[in-house]
PDB file of C-alpha atoms in Angstrom:
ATOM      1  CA  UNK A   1     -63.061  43.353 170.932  1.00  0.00           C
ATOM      2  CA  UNK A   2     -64.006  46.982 171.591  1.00  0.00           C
ATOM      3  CA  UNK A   3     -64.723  46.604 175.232  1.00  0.00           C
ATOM      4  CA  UNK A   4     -62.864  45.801 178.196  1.00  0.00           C
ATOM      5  CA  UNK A   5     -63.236  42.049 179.641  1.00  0.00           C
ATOM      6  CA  UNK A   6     -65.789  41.781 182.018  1.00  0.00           C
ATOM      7  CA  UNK A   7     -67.756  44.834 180.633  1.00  0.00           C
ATOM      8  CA  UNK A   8     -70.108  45.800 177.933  1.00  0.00           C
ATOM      9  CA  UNK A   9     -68.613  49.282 176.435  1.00  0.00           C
ATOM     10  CA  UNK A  10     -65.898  50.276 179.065  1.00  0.00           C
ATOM     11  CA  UNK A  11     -62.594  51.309 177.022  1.00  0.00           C
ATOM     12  CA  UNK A  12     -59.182  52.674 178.843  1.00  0.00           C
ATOM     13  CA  UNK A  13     -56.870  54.934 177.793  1.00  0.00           C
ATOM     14  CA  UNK A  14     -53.443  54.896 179.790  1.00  0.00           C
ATOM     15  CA  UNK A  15     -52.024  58.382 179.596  1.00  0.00           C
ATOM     16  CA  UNK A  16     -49.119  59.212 179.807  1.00  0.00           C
ATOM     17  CA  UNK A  17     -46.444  62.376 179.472  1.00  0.00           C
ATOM     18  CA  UNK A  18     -43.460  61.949 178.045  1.00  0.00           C
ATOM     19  CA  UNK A  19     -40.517  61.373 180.334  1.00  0.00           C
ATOM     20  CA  UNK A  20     -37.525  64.395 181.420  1.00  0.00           C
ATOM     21  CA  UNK A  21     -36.261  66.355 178.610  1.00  0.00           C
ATOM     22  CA  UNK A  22     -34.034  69.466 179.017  1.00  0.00           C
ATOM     23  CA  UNK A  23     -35.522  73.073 177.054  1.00  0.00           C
ATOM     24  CA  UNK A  24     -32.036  74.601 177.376  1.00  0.00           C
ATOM     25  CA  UNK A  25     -30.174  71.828 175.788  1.00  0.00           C
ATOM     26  CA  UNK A  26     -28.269  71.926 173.244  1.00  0.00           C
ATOM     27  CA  UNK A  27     -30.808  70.564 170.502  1.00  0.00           C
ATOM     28  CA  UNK A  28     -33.140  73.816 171.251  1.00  0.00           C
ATOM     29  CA  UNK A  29     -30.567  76.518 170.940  1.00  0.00           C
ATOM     30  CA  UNK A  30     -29.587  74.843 167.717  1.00  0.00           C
ATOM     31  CA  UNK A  31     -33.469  75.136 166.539  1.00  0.00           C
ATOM     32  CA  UNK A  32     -33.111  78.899 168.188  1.00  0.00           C
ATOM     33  CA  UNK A  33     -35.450  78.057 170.835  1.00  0.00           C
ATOM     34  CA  UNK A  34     -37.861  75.679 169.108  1.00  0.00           C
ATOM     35  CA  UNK A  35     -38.841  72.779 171.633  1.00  0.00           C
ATOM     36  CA  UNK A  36     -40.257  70.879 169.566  1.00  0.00           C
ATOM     37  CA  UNK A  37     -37.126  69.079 168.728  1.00  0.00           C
ATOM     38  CA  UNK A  38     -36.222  68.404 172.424  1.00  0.00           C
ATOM     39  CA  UNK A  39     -34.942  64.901 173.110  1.00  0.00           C
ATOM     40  CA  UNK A  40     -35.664  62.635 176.300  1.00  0.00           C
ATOM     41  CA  UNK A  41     -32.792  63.132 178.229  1.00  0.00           C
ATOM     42  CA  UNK A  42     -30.635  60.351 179.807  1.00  0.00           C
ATOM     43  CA  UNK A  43     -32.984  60.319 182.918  1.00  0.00           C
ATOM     44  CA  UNK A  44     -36.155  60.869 180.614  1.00  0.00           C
ATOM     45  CA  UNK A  45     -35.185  57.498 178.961  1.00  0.00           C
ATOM     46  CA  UNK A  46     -34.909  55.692 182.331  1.00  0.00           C
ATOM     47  CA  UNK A  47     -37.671  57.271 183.211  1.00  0.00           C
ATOM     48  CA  UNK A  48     -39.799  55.845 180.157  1.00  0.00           C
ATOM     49  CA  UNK A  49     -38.182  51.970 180.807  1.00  0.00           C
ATOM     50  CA  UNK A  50     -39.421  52.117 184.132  1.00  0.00           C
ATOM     51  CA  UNK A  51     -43.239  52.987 182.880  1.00  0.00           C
ATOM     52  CA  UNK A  52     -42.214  50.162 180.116  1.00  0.00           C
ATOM     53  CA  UNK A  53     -41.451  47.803 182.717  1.00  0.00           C
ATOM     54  CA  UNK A  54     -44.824  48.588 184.782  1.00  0.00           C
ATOM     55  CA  UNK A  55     -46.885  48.073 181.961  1.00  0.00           C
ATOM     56  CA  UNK A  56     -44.858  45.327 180.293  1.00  0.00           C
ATOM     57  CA  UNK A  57     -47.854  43.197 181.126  1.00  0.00           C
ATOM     58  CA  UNK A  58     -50.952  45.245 179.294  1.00  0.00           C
ATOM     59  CA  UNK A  59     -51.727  44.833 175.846  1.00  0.00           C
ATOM     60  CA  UNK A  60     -52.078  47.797 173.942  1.00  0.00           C
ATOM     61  CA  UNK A  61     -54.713  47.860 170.962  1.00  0.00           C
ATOM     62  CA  UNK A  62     -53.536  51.079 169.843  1.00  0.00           C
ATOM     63  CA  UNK A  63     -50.478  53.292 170.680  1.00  0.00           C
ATOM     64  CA  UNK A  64     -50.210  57.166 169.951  1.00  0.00           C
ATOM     65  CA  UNK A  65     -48.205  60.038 170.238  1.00  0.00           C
ATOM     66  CA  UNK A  66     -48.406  63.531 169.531  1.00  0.00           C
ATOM     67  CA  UNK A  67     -45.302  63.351 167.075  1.00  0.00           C
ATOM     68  CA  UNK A  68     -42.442  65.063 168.463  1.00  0.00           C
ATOM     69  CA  UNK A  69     -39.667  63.225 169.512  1.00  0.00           C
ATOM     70  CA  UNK A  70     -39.896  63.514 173.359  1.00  0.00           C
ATOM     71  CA  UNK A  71     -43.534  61.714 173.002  1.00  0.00           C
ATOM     72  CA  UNK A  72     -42.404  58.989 170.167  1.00  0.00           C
ATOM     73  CA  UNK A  73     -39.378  58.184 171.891  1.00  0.00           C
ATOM     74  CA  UNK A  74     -41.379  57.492 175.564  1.00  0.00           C
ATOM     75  CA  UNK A  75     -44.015  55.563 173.157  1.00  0.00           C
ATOM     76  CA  UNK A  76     -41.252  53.399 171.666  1.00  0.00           C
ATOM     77  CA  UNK A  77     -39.769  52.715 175.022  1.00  0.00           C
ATOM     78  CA  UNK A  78     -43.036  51.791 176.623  1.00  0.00           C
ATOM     79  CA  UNK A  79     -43.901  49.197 173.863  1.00  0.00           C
ATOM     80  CA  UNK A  80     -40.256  48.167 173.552  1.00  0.00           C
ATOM     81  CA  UNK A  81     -40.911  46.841 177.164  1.00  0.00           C
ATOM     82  CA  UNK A  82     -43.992  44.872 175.892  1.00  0.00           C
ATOM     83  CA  UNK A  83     -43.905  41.205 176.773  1.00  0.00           C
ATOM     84  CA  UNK A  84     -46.379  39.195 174.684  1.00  0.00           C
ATOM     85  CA  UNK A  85     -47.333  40.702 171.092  1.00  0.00           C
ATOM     86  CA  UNK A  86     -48.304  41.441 168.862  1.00  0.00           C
ATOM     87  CA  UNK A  87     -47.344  45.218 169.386  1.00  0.00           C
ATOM     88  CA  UNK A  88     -49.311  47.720 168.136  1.00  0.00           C
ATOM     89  CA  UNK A  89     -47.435  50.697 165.386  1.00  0.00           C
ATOM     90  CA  UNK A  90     -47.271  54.048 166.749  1.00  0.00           C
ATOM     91  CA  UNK A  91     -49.954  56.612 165.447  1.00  0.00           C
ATOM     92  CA  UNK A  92     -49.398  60.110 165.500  1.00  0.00           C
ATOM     93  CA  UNK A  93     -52.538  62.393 166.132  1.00  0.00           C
ATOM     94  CA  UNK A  94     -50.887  66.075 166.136  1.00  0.00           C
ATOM     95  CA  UNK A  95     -54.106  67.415 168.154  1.00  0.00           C
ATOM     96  CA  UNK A  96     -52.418  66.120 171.242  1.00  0.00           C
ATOM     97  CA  UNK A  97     -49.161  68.532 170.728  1.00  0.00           C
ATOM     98  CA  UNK A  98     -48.250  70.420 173.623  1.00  0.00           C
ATOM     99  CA  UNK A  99     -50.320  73.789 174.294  1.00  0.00           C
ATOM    100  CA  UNK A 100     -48.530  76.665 172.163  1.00  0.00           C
ATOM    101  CA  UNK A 101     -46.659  78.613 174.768  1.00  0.00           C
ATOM    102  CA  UNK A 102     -46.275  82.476 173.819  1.00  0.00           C
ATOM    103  CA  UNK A 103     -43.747  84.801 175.479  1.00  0.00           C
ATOM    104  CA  UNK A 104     -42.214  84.350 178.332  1.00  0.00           C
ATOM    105  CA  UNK A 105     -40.920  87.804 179.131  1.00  0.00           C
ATOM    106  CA  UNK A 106     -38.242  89.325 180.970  1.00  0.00           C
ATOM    107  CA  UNK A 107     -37.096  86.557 183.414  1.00  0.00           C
ATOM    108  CA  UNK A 108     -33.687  85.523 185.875  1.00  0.00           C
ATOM    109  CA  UNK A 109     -33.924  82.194 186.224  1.00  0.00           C
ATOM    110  CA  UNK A 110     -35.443  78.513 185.240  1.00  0.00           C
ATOM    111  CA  UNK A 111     -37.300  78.847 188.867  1.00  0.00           C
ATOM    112  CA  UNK A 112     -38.873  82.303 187.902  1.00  0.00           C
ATOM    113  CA  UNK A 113     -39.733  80.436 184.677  1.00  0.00           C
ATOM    114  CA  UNK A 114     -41.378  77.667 186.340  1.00  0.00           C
ATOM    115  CA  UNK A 115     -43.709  79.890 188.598  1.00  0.00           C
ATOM    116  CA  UNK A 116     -44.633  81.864 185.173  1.00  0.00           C
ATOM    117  CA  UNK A 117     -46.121  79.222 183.558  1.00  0.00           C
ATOM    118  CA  UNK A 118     -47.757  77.807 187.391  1.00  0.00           C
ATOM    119  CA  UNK A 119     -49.353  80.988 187.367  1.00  0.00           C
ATOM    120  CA  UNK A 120     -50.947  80.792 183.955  1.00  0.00           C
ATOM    121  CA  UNK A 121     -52.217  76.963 184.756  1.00  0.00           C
ATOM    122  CA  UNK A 122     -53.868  79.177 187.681  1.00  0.00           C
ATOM    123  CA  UNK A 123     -55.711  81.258 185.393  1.00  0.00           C
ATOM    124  CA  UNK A 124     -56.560  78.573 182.600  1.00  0.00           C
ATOM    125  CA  UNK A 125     -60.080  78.948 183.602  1.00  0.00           C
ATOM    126  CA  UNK A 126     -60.697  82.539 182.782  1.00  0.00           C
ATOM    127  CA  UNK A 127     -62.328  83.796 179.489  1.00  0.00           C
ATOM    128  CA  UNK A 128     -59.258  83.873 177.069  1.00  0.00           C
ATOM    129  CA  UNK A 129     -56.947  82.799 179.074  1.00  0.00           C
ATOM    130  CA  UNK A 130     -53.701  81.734 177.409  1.00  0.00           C
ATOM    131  CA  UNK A 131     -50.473  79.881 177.975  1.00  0.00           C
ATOM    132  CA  UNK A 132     -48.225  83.115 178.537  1.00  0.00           C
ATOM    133  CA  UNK A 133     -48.449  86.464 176.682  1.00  0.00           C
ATOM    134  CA  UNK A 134     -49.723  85.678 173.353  1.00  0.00           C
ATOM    135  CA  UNK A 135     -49.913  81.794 173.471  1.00  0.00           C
ATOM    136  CA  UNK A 136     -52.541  79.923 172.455  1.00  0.00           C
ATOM    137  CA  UNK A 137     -56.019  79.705 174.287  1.00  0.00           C
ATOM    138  CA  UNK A 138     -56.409  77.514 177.110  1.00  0.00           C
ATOM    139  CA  UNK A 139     -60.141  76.431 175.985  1.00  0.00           C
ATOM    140  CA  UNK A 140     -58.904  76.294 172.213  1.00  0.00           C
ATOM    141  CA  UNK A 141     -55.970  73.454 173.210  1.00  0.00           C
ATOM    142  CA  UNK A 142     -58.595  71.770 175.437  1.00  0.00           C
ATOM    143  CA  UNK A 143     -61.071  71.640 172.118  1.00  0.00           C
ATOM    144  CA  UNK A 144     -58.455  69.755 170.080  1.00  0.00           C
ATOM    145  CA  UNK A 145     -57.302  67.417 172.491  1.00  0.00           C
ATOM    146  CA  UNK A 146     -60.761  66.745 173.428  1.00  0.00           C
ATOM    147  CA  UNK A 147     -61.557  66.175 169.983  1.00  0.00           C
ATOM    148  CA  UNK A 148     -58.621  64.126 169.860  1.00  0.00           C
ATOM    149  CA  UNK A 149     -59.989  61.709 172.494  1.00  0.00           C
ATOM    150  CA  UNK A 150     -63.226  61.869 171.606  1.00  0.00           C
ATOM    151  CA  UNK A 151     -62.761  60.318 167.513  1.00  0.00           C
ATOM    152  CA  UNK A 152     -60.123  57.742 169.356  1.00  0.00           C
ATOM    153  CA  UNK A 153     -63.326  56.951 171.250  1.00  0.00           C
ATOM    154  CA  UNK A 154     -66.004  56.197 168.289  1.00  0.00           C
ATOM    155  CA  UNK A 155     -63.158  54.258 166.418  1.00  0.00           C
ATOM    156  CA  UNK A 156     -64.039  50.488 166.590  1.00  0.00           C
ATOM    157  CA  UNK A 157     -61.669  47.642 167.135  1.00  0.00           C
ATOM    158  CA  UNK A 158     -59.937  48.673 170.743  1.00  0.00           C
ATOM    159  CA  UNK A 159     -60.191  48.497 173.955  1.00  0.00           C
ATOM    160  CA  UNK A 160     -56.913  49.667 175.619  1.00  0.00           C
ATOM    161  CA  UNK A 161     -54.762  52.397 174.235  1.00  0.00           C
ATOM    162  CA  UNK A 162     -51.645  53.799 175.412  1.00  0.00           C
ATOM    163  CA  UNK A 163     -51.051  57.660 174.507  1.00  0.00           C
ATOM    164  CA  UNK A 164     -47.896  59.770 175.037  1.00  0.00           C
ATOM    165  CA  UNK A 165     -48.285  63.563 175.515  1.00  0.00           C
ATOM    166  CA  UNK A 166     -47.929  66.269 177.272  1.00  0.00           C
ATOM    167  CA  UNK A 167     -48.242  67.678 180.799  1.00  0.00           C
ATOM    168  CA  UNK A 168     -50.950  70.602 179.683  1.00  0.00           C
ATOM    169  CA  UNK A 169     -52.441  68.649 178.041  1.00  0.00           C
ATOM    170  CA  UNK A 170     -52.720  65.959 179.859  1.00  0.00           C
ATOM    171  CA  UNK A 171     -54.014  68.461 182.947  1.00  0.00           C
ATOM    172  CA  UNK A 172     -57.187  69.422 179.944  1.00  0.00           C
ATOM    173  CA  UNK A 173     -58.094  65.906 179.497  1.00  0.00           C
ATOM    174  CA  UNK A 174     -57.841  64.886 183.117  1.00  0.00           C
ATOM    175  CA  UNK A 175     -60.181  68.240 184.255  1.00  0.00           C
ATOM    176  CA  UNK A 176     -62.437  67.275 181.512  1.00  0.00           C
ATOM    177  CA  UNK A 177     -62.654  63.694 182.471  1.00  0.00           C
ATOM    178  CA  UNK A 178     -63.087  64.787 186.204  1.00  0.00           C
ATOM    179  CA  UNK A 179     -65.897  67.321 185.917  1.00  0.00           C
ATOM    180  CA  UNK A 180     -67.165  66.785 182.466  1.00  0.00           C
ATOM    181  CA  UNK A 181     -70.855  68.646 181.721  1.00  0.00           C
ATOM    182  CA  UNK A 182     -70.350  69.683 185.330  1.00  0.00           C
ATOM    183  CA  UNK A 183     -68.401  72.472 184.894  1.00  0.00           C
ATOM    184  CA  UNK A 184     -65.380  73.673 183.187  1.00  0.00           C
ATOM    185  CA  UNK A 185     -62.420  71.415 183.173  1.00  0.00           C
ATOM    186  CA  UNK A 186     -60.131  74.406 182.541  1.00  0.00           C
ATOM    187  CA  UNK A 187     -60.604  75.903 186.496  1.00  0.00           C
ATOM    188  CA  UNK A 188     -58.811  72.014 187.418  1.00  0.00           C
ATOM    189  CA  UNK A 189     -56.123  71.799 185.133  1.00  0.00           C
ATOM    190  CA  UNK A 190     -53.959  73.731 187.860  1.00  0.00           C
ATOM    191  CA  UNK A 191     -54.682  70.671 190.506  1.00  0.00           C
ATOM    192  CA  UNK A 192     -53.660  67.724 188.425  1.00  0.00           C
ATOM    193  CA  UNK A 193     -49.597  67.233 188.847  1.00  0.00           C
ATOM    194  CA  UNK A 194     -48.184  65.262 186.137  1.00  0.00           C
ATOM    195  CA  UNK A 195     -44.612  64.477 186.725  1.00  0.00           C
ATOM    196  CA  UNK A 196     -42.068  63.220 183.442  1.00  0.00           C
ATOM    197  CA  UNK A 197     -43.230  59.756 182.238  1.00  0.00           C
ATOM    198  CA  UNK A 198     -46.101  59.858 184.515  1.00  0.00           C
ATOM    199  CA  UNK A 199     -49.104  57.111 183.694  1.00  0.00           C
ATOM    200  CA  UNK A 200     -52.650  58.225 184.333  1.00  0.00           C
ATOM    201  CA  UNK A 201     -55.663  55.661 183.600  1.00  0.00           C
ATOM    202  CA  UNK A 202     -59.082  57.045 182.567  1.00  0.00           C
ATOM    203  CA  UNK A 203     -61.859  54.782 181.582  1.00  0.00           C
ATOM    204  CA  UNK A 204     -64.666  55.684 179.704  1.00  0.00           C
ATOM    205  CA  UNK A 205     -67.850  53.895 179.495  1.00  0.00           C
ATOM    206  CA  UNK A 206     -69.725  54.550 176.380  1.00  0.00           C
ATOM    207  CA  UNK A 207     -73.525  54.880 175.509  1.00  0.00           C
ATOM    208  CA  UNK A 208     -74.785  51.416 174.054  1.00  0.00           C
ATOM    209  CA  UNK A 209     -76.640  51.663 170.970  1.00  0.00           C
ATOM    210  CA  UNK A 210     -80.070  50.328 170.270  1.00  0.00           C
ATOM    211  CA  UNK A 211     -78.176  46.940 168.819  1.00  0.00           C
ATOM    212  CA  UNK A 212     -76.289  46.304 172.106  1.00  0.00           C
ATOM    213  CA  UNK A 213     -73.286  47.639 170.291  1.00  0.00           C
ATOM    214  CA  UNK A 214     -70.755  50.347 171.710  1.00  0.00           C
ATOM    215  CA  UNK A 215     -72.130  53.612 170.818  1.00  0.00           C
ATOM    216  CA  UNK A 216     -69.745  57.016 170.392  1.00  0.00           C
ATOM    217  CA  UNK A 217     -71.700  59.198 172.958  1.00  0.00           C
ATOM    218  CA  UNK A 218     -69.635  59.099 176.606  1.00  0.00           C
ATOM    219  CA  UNK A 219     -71.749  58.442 179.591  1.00  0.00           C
ATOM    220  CA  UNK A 220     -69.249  58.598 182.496  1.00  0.00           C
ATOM    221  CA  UNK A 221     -65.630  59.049 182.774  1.00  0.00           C
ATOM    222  CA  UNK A 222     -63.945  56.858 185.657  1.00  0.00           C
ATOM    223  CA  UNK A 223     -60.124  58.209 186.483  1.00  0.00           C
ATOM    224  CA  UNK A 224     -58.357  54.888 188.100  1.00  0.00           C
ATOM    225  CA  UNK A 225     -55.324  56.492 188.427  1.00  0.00           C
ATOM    226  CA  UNK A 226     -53.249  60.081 187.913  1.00  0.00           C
ATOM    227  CA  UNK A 227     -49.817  60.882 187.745  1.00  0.00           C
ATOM    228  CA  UNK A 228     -48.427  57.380 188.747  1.00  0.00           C
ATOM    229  CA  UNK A 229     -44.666  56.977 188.394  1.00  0.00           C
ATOM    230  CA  UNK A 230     -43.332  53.426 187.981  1.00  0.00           C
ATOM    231  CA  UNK A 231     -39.661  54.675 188.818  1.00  0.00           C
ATOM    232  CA  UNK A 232     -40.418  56.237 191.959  1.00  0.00           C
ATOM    233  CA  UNK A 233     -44.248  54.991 193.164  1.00  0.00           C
ATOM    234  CA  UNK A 234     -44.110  57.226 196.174  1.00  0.00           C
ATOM    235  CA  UNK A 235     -42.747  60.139 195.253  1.00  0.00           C
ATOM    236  CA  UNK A 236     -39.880  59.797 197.738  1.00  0.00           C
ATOM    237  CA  UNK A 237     -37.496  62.871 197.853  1.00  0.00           C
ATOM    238  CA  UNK A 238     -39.432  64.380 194.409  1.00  0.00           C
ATOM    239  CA  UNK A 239     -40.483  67.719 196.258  1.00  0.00           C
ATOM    240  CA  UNK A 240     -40.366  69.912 193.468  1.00  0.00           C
ATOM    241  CA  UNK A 241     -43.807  70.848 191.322  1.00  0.00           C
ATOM    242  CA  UNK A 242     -43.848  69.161 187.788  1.00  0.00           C
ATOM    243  CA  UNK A 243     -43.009  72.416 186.502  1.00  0.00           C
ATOM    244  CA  UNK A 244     -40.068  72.766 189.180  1.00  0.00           C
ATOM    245  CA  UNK A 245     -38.396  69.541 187.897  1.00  0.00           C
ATOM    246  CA  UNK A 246     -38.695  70.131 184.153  1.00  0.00           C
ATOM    247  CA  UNK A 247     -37.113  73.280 184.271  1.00  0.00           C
ATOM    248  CA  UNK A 248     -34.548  72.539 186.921  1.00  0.00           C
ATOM    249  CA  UNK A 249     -30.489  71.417 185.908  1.00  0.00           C
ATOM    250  CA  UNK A 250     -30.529  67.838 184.175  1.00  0.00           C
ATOM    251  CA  UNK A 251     -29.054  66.168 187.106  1.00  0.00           C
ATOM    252  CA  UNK A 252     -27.261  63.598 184.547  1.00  0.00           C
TER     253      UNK A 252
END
């Protein structure tokens, strides 16, 4: 089936970030700096149970990742939480990799490093904006993950897919699904919060072909939910930004 019961060419795509990891661990000053070997932390792996738990009860067509080990381990954890089969193998689609920070600078503290990067989410919108001093473009990551969603979306045979990324870009696809041909996606990235192991749900209903089959062209996006958080629904004493908490102490 490539629709979702009860529709004619709806599909859903439950997005998620990857839960807590910790960029000054010990695994990144081994790989002098390089985060993409971060692990999910302690917490991080509660963290991804919890959104296993939640969605213990939806069956995944498809599962993806972005490939590095803090999105394939919050992947595995999810589906290891599935409770009817059969469960889907984890795809990698590298497109969805985090944006490519550049250089941070001269700065004091993991707060001072937090409100860096805020401030560049703040300007993602402006012509050439990138993610700090010589990172990559903000409207060249939102291309490729774009991309990324878009192929998932002509593929036959699915329905529901569960995808485990990033918070950027997760923010590019979420401003794109919001405004779409309406305007740039990039000047919303800086609204959408997306706290570790966070599950967003975006439908998308797709143009129907002359044969009454699903089509690739989108018609409408439809965000059902953003940044929910099975292990703490209501946010409840989590005051920080998303930024705040990811570069804050691991508290385990």
């Amino acid at each position: 089936m490539s629709a979702l019961p009860g529709t004619t060419g709806r599909r859903r795509i439950y997005l998620m970030r990857h839960g807590h990891v910790d960029y000054f661990g010990r695994e990144i000053q081994a790989a002098s700096g390089d985060t993409k070997v971060v692990p999910l932390t302690p917490l991080g792996q509660d963290q991804a149970d919890a959104a296993g738990r939640a969605l213990s009860h939806v069956r995944f067509d498809r599962a993806i990742c972005s490939g590095v080990p803090r999105t394939k381990q919050t992947a595995e954890r999810v589906l290891a939480g599935q409770a009817e089969g059969p469960v889907p193998a984890l795809e990698i689609e590298a497109d969805l990799i985090e944006i490519h920070g550049g250089h941070f600078g001269e700065v004091k503290s993991r707060a001072e490093l937090a409100a860096k990067m805020a401030y560049h989410f703040e300007l993602a919108g402006e012509p050439g904006a990138t993610m700090l001093e010589h990172g990559e473009v903000f409207a060249d990551a939102e291309c490729r993950a774009i991309g990324a969603v878009q192929r998932l979306l002509a593929e036959p045979g699915w329905h529901t897919i569960l995808i485990a990324a990033h918070e950027g870009i997760n923010r590019l696809i979420l401003g794109w699904a919001a405004l779409g041909a309406k305007g740039s996606g990039l000047k919303a990235v800086q609204a959408f919060e997306q706290d570790p192991a966070c599950i967003n749900v975006v439908d998308f209903d797709m143009v129907p072909k002359a044969d009454g089959s699903i089509g690739t062209e989108i018609q409408r996006a439809i965000i059902k939910a953003v940044n929910v958080t099975p292990y703490n629904y209501f946010k409840h004493g989590m005051n920080m930004t998303s930024l705040e908490a990811i570069f804050a102490k691991d508290p385990r």
